[in-house]
Coordinates of C-alpha atoms in Angstrom, one line a residue:
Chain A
X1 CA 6.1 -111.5 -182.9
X2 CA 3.6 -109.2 -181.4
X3 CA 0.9 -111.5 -182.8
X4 CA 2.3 -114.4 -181.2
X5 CA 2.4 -112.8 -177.6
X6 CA -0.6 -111.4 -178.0
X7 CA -2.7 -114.9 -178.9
X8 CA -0.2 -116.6 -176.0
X9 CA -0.8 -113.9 -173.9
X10 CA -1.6 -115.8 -170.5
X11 CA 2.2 -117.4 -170.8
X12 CA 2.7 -113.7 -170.3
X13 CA 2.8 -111.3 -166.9
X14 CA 0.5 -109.0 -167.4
X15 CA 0.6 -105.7 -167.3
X16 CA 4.0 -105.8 -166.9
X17 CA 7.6 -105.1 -169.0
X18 CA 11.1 -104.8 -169.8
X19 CA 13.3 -102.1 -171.0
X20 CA 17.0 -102.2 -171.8
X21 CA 19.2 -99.2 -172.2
X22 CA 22.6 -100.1 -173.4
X23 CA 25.5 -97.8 -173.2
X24 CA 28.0 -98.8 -175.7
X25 CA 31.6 -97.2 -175.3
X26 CA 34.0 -96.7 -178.6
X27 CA 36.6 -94.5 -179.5
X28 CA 35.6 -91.8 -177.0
X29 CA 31.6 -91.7 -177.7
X30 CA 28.8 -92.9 -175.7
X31 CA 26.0 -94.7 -177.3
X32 CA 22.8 -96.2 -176.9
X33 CA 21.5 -99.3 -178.7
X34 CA 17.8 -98.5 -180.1
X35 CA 15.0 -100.4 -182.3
X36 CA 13.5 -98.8 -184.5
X37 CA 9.9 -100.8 -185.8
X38 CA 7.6 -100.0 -188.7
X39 CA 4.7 -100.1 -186.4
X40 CA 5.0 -97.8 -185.0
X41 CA 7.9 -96.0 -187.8
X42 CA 9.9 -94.7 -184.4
X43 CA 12.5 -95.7 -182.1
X44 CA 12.7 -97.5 -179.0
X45 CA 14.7 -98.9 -176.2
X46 CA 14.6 -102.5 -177.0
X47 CA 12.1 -104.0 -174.7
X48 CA 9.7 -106.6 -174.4
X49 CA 7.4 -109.0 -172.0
X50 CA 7.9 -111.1 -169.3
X51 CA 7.3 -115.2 -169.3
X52 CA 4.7 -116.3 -166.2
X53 CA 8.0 -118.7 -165.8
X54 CA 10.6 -116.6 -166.0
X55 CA 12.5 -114.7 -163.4
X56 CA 12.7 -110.3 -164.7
X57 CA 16.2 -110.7 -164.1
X58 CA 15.9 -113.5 -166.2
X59 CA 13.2 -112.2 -168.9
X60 CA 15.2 -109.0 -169.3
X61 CA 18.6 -110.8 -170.3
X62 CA 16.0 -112.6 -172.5
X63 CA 14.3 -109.9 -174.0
X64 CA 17.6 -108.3 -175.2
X65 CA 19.1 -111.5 -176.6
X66 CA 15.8 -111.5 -178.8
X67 CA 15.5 -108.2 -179.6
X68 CA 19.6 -107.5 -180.7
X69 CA 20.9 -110.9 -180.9
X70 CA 23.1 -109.7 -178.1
X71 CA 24.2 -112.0 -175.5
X72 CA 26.2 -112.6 -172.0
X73 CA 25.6 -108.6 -171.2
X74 CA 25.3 -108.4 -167.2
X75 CA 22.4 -106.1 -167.0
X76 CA 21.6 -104.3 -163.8
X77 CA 17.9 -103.2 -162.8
X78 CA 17.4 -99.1 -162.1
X79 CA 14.2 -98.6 -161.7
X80 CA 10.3 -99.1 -162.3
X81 CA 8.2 -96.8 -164.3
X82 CA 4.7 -97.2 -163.7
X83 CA 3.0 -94.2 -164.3
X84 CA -1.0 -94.2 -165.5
X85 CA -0.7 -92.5 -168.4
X86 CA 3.0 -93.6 -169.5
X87 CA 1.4 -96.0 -172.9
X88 CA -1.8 -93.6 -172.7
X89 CA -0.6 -92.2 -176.3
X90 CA 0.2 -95.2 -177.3
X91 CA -3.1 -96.2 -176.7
X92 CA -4.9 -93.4 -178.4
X93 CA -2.6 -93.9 -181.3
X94 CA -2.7 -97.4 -181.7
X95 CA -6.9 -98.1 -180.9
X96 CA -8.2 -96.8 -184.3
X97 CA -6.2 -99.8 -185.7
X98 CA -8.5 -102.1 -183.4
X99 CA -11.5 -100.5 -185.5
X100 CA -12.3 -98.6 -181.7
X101 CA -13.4 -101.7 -180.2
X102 CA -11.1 -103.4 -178.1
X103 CA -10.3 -107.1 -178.1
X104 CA -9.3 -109.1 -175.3
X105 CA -6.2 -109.1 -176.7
X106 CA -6.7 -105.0 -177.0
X107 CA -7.5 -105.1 -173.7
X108 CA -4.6 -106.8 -172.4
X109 CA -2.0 -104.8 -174.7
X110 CA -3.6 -101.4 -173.7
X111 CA -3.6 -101.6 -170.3
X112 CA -1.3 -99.6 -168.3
X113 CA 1.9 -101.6 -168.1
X114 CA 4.6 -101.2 -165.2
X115 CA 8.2 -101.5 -167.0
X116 CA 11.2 -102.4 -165.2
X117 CA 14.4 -100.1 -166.3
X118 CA 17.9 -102.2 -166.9
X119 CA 21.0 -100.7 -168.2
X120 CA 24.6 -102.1 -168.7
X121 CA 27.9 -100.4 -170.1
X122 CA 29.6 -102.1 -172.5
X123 CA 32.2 -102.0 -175.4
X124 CA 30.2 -101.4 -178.6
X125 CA 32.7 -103.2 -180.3
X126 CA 32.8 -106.5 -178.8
X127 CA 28.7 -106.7 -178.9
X128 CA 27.6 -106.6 -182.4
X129 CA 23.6 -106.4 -182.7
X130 CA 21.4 -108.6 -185.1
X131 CA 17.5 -108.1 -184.8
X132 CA 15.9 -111.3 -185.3
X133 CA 13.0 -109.8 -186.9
X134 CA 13.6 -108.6 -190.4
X135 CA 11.4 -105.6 -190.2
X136 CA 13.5 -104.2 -187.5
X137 CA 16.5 -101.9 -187.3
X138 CA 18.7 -102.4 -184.4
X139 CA 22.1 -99.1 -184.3
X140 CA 24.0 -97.5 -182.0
X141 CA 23.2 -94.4 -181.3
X142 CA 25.4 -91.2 -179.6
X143 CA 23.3 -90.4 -177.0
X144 CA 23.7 -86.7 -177.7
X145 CA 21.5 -87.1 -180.9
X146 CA 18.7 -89.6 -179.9
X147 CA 15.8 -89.2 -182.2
X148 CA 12.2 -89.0 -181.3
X149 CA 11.5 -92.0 -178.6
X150 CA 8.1 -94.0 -178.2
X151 CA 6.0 -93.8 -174.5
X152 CA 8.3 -92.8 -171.9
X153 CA 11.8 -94.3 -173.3
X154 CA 13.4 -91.0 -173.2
X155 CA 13.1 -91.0 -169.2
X156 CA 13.5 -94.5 -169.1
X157 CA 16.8 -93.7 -170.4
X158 CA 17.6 -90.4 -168.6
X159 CA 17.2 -92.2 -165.5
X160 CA 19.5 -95.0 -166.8
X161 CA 22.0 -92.2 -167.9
X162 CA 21.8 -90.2 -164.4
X163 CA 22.4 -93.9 -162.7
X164 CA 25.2 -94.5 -164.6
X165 CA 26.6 -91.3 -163.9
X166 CA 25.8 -91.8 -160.0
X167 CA 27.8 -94.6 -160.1
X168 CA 31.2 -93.2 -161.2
X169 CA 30.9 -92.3 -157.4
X170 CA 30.6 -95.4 -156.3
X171 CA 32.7 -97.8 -158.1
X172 CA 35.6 -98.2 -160.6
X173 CA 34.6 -98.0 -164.6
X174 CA 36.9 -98.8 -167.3
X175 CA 37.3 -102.4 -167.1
X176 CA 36.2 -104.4 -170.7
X177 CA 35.7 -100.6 -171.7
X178 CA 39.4 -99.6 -172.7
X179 CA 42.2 -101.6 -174.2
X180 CA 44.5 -103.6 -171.8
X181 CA 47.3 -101.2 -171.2
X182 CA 45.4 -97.5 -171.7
X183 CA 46.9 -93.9 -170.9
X184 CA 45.6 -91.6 -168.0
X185 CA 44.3 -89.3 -170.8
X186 CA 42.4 -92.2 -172.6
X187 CA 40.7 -93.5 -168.9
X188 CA 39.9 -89.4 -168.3
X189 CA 37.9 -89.4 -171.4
X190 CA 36.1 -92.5 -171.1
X191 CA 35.0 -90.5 -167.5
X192 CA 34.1 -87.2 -169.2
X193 CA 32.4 -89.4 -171.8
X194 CA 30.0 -90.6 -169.3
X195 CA 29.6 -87.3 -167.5
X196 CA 29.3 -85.1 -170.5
X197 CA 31.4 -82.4 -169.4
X198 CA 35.4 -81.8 -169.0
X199 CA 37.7 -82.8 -166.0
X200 CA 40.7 -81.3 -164.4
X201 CA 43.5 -83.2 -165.5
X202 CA 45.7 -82.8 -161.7
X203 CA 42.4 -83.5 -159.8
X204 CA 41.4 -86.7 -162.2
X205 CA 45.2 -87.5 -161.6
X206 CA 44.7 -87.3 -157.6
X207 CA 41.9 -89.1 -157.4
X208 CA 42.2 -92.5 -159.8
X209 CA 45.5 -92.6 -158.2
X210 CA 44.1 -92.6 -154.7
X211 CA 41.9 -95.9 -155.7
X212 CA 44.5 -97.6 -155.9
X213 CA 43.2 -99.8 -158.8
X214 CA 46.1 -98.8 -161.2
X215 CA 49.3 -100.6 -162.4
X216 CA 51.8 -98.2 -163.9
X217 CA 53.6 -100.7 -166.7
X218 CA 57.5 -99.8 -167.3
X219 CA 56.4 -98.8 -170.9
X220 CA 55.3 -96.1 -172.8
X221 CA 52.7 -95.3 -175.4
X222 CA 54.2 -95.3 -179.0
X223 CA 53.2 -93.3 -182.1
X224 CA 52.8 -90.2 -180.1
X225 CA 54.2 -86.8 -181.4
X226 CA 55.2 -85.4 -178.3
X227 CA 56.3 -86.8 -174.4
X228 CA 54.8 -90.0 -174.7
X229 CA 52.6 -91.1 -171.6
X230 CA 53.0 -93.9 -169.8
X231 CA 50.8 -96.9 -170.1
X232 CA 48.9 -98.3 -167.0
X233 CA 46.5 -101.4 -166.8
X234 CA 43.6 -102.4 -164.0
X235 CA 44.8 -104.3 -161.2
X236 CA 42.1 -106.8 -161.1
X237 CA 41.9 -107.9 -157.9
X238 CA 41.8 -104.3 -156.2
X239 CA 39.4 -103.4 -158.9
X240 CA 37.1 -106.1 -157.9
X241 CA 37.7 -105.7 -154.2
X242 CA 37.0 -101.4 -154.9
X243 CA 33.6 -102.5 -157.1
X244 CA 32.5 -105.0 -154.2
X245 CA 33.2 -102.6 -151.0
X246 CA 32.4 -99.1 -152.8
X247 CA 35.2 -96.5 -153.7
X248 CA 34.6 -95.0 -150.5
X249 CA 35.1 -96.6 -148.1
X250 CA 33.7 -93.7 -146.5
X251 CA 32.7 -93.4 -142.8
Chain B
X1 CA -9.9 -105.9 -147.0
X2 CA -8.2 -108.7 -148.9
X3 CA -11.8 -109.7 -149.9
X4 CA -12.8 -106.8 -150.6
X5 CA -10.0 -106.2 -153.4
X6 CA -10.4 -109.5 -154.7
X7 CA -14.0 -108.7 -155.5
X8 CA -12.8 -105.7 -157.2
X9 CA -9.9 -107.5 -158.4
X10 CA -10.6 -105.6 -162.0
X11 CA -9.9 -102.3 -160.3
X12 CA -6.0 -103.4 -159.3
X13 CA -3.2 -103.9 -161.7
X14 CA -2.7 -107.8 -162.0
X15 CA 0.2 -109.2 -160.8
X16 CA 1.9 -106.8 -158.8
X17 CA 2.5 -105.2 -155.8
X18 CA 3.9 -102.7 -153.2
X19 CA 6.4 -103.3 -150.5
X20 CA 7.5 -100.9 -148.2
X21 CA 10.5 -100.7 -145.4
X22 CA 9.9 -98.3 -143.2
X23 CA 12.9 -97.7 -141.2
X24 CA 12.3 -95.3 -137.9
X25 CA 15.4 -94.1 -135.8
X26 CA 14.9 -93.0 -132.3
X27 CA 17.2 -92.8 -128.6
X28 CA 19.8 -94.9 -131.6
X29 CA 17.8 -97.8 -132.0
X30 CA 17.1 -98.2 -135.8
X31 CA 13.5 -100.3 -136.2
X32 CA 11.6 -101.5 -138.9
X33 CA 8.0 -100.8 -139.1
X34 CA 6.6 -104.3 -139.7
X35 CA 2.6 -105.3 -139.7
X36 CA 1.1 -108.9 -138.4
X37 CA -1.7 -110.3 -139.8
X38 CA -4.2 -113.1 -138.2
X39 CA -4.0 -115.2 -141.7
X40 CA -1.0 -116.2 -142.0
X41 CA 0.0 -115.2 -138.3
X42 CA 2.9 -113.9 -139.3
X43 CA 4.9 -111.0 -139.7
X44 CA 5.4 -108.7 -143.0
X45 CA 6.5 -105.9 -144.6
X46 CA 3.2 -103.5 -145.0
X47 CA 2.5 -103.6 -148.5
X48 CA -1.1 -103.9 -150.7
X49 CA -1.4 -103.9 -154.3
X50 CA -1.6 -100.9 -157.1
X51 CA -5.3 -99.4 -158.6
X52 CA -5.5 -99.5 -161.9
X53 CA -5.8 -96.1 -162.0
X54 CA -2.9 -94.8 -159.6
X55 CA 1.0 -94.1 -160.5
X56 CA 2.6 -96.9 -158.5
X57 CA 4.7 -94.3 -156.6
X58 CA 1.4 -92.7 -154.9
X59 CA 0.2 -96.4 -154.8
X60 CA 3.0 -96.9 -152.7
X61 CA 2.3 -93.8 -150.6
X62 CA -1.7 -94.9 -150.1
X63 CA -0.8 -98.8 -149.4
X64 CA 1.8 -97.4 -146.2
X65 CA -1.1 -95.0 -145.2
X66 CA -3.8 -97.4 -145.5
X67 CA -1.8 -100.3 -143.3
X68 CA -0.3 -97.9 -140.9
X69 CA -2.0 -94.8 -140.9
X70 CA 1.2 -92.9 -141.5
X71 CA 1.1 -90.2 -143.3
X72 CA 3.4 -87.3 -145.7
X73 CA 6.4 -89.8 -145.3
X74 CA 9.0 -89.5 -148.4
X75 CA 9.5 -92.9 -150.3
X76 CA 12.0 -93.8 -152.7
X77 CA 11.6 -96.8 -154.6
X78 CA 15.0 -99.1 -154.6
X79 CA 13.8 -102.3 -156.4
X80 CA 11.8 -104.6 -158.2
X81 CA 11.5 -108.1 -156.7
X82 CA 10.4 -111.0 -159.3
X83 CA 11.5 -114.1 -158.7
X84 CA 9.3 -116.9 -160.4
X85 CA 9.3 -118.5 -156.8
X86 CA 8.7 -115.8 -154.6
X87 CA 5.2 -116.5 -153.9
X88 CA 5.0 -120.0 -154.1
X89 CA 4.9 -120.8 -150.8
X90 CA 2.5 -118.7 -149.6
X91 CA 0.4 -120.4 -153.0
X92 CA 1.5 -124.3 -151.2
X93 CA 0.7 -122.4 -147.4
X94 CA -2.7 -121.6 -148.3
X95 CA -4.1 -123.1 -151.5
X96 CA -5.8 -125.5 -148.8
X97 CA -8.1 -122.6 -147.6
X98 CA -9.5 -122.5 -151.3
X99 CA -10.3 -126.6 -151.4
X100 CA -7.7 -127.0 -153.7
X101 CA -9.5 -125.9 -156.7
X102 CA -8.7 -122.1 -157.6
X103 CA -11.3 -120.0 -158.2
X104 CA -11.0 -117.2 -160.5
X105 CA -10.3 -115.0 -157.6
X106 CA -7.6 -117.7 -156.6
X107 CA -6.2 -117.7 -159.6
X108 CA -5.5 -113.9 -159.5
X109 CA -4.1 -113.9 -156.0
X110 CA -1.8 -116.6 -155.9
X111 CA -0.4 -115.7 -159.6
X112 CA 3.6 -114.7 -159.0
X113 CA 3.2 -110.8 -157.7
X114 CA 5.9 -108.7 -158.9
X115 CA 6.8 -106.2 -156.1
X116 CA 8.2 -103.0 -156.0
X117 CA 10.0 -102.1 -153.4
X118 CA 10.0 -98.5 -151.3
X119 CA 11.8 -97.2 -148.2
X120 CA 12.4 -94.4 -146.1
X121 CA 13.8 -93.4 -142.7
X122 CA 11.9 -91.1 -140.7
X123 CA 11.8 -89.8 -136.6
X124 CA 10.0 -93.0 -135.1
X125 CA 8.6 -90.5 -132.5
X126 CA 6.8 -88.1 -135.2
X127 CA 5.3 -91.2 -137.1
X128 CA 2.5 -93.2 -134.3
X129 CA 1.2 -96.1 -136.7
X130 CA -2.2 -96.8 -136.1
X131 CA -3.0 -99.9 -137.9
X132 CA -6.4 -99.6 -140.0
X133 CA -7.7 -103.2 -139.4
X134 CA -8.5 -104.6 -136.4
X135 CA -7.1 -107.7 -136.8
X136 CA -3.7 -106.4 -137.7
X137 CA -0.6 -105.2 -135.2
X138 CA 1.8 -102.4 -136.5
X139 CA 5.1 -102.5 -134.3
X140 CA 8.5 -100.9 -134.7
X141 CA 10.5 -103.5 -134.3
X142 CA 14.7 -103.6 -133.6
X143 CA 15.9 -104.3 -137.0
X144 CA 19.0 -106.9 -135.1
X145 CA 15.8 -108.6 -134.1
X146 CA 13.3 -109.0 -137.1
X147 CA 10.9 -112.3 -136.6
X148 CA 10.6 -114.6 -139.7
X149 CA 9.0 -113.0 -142.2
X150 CA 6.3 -114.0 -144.9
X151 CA 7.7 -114.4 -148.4
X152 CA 10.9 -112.8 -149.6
X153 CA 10.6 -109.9 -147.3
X154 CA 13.4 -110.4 -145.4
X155 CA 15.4 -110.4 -148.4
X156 CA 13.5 -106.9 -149.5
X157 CA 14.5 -105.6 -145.9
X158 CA 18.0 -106.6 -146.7
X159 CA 18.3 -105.0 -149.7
X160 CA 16.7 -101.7 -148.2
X161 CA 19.2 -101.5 -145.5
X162 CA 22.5 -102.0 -148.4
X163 CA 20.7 -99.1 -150.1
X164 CA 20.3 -97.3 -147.1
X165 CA 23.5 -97.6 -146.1
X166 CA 24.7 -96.9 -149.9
X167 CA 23.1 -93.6 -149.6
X168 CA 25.4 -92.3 -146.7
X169 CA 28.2 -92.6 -149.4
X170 CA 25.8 -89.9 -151.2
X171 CA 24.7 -88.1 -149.4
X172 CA 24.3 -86.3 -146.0
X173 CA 21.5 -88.1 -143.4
X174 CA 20.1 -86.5 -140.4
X175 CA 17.8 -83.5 -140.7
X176 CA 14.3 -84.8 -139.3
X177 CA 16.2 -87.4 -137.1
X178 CA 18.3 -85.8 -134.8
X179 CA 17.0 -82.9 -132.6
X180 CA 17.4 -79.3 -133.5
X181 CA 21.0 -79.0 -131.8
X182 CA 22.8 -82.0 -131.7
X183 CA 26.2 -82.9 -130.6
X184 CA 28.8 -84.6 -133.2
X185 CA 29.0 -87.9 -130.8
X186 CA 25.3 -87.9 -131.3
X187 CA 25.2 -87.5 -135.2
X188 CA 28.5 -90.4 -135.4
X189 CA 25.8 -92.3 -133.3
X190 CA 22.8 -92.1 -136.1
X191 CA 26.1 -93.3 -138.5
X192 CA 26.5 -96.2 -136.3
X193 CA 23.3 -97.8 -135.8
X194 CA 23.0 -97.3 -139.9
X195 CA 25.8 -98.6 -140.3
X196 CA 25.8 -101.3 -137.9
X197 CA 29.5 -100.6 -136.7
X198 CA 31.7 -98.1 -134.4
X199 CA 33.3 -95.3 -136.4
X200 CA 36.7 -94.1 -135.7
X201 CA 36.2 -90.6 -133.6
X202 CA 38.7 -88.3 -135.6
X203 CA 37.8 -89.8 -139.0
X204 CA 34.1 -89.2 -138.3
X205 CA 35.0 -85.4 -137.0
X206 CA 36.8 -85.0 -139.9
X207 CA 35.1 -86.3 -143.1
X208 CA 31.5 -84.6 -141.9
X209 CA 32.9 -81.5 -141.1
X210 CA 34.2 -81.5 -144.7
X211 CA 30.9 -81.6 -146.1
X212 CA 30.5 -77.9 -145.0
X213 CA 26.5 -78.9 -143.8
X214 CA 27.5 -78.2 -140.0
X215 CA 27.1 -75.1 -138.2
X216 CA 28.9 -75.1 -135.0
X217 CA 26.6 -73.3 -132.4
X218 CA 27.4 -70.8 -129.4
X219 CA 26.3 -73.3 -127.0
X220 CA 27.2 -76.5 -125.1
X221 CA 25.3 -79.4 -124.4
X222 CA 24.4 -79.1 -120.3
X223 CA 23.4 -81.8 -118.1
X224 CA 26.6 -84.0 -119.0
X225 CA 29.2 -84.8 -116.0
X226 CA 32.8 -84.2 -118.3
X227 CA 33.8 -81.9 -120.7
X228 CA 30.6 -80.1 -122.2
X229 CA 31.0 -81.4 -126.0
X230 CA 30.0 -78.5 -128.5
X231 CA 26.2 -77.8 -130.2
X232 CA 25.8 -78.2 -133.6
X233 CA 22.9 -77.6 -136.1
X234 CA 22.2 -78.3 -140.1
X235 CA 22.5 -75.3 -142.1
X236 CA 19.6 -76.0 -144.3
X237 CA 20.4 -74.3 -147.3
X238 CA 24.1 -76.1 -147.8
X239 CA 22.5 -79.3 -146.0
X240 CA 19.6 -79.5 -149.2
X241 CA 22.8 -78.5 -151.5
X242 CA 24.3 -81.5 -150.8
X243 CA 21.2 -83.5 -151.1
X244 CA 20.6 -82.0 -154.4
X245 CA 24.2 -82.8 -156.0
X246 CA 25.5 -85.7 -153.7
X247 CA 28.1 -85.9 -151.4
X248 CA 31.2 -86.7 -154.0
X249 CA 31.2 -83.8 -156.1
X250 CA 33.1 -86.7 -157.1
X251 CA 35.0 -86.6 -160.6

């Protein structure tokens, strides 16, 4: 795969990348989809380069099809990494392999390449990853135990993490995430999920209430031991009016 | 200049480049700081392209210096811009000033630039551009009024302003724009012009006097015919608080 970019490497932008973090969302845990390669034996964000014909929008949607098999995720961009040194290990890990001397292709895979950060949120189950290439391991990982990440990946996906949690103050989460008719206690968690600490129940109450985004159905949750809560669902058309104006509508 | 980067064209990461929106508030005008050239004779965002060896955020800080002369300004990068097309036109515009046949030089400059995009909003009146070349004009210019611009760089300034105006939901703006004591008419004023819409008086009164960031000072304004409307100032500490954890302590 490498091989072949490298030899077609002018069908390529140089100097330039993609990286993916993907939040999965299941049964109360946060995860992120990683690669893990045998060269180098670590873990990654799946990421990859970007076609001279291609669109980044475009090449990253690509990039993560090819990497995980996954497809029809709506990724949003975060940011741009470009610092000098941020594949300068990878360099100095990776040149002895060249015998010292670099290629053109050397040249071209060592140089200091900008990568443009995308994340999305989305229901681990319903996105089921198969890497195309068989020497690759593509899992879900809680992002409270990520291993050891090549370059910069673990600020590529700080940032990602910190935007995500940013946005909880700017728009609705939930829908595609929980089942169709969910309990206030199961929408809290998915929130405290994502922030990584605990919530007052009266003030979460308050304030997903005040949205205005929530249906309360005439039924209750069954198998439960004790009172059993009552089930709401999304109303979609106020939650895609909140995502497209902002939750607040502030000043 | 152009010239002289393309005969150093080794020197400068391939491919992309800088773009910055410079947003300057003063006497509740908000203006854009935009930079004409002789070739094209048009109107642009200033921007320049990233050294090899230079972190593209200080790249972005050195490109706005060396186009405007302004100086210590805080940028925050918002985007990525890199649409196939985006430079296409200016490739069609001008590939008749190079005989048709691209040079290697040629080849490098009208390849599709990837652009990052940075903006800030400072005090127009503490920021004097002074353009570097001769040939070049640096104006603050009405942002209600913005000429055509080269490229997508109206779409860049677009996408500035939504994030500008995003960041009011986040957090408080003012310090550095309005003068030491300020009356609240004249902070729901800086609002405004952001915001490109009248605020309801009471609402405004209310919701940033919530944020606790206001100290209400001994003093009225003088020199005003009616009712002397109250001083205020920024207490800095809660003011950099709020900036810190964002406006919506949120969930």
């Amino acid at each position: 795969m490498l091989k072949n970019i490298l030899d077609n490497r002018d069908e390529y932008q140089p100097g330039l990348s993609i990286d993916c973090v993907i939040f999965g969302f299941h049964e109360n845990q946060l995860k992120v989809l990683l690669v893990k390669t045998k060269h180098p034996d670590k873990w990654a964000l799946p990421g990859g380069f970007v076609p001279i014909n291609e669109d980044i929008d475009q090449a990253a949607v690509s990039v993560l099809h090819a990497r995980t098999g996954l497809k029809g995720i709506f990724l949003r961009q975060f940011y741009t990494f470009g610092a000098v040194k941020r594949n300068e290990n990878h360099f100095s890990n990776r040149v002895l392999n060249f015998g010292g001397i670099l290629s053109e292709e050397g040249k071209w895979y060592f140089s200091r390449f900008v990568t443009v950060g995308y994340y999305a949120l989305v229901d681990l189950m319903q996105t089921i990853p198969q890497p195309e290439g068989k020497n690759e391991i593509v899992e879900w990982i809680d992002h409270n135990v990520v291993p050891d990440l090549i370059l910069d990946h673990k600020e590529i996906l700080d940032k990602a993490l910190e935007t995500l949690r940013m946005e909880l103050n700017l728009m609705p989460v939930g829908y595609n995430l929980l089942p169709e008719k969910f309990t206030i206690p199961e929408l809290q968690k998915l929130y405290e999920t994502i922030l990584g600490r605990k919530l007052d129940r009266r003030n979460f109450l308050r304030k997903i209430t005040a949205i205005g985004i929530l249906t309360k159905l005439d039924e209750k949750k069954s198998n439960v031991a004790h009172k059993a809560p009552n089930l709401y669902s999304f109303d979609r058309d106020k939650y895609n009016e909140v995502v497209r104006n902002g939750l607040h509508q502030g000043w």
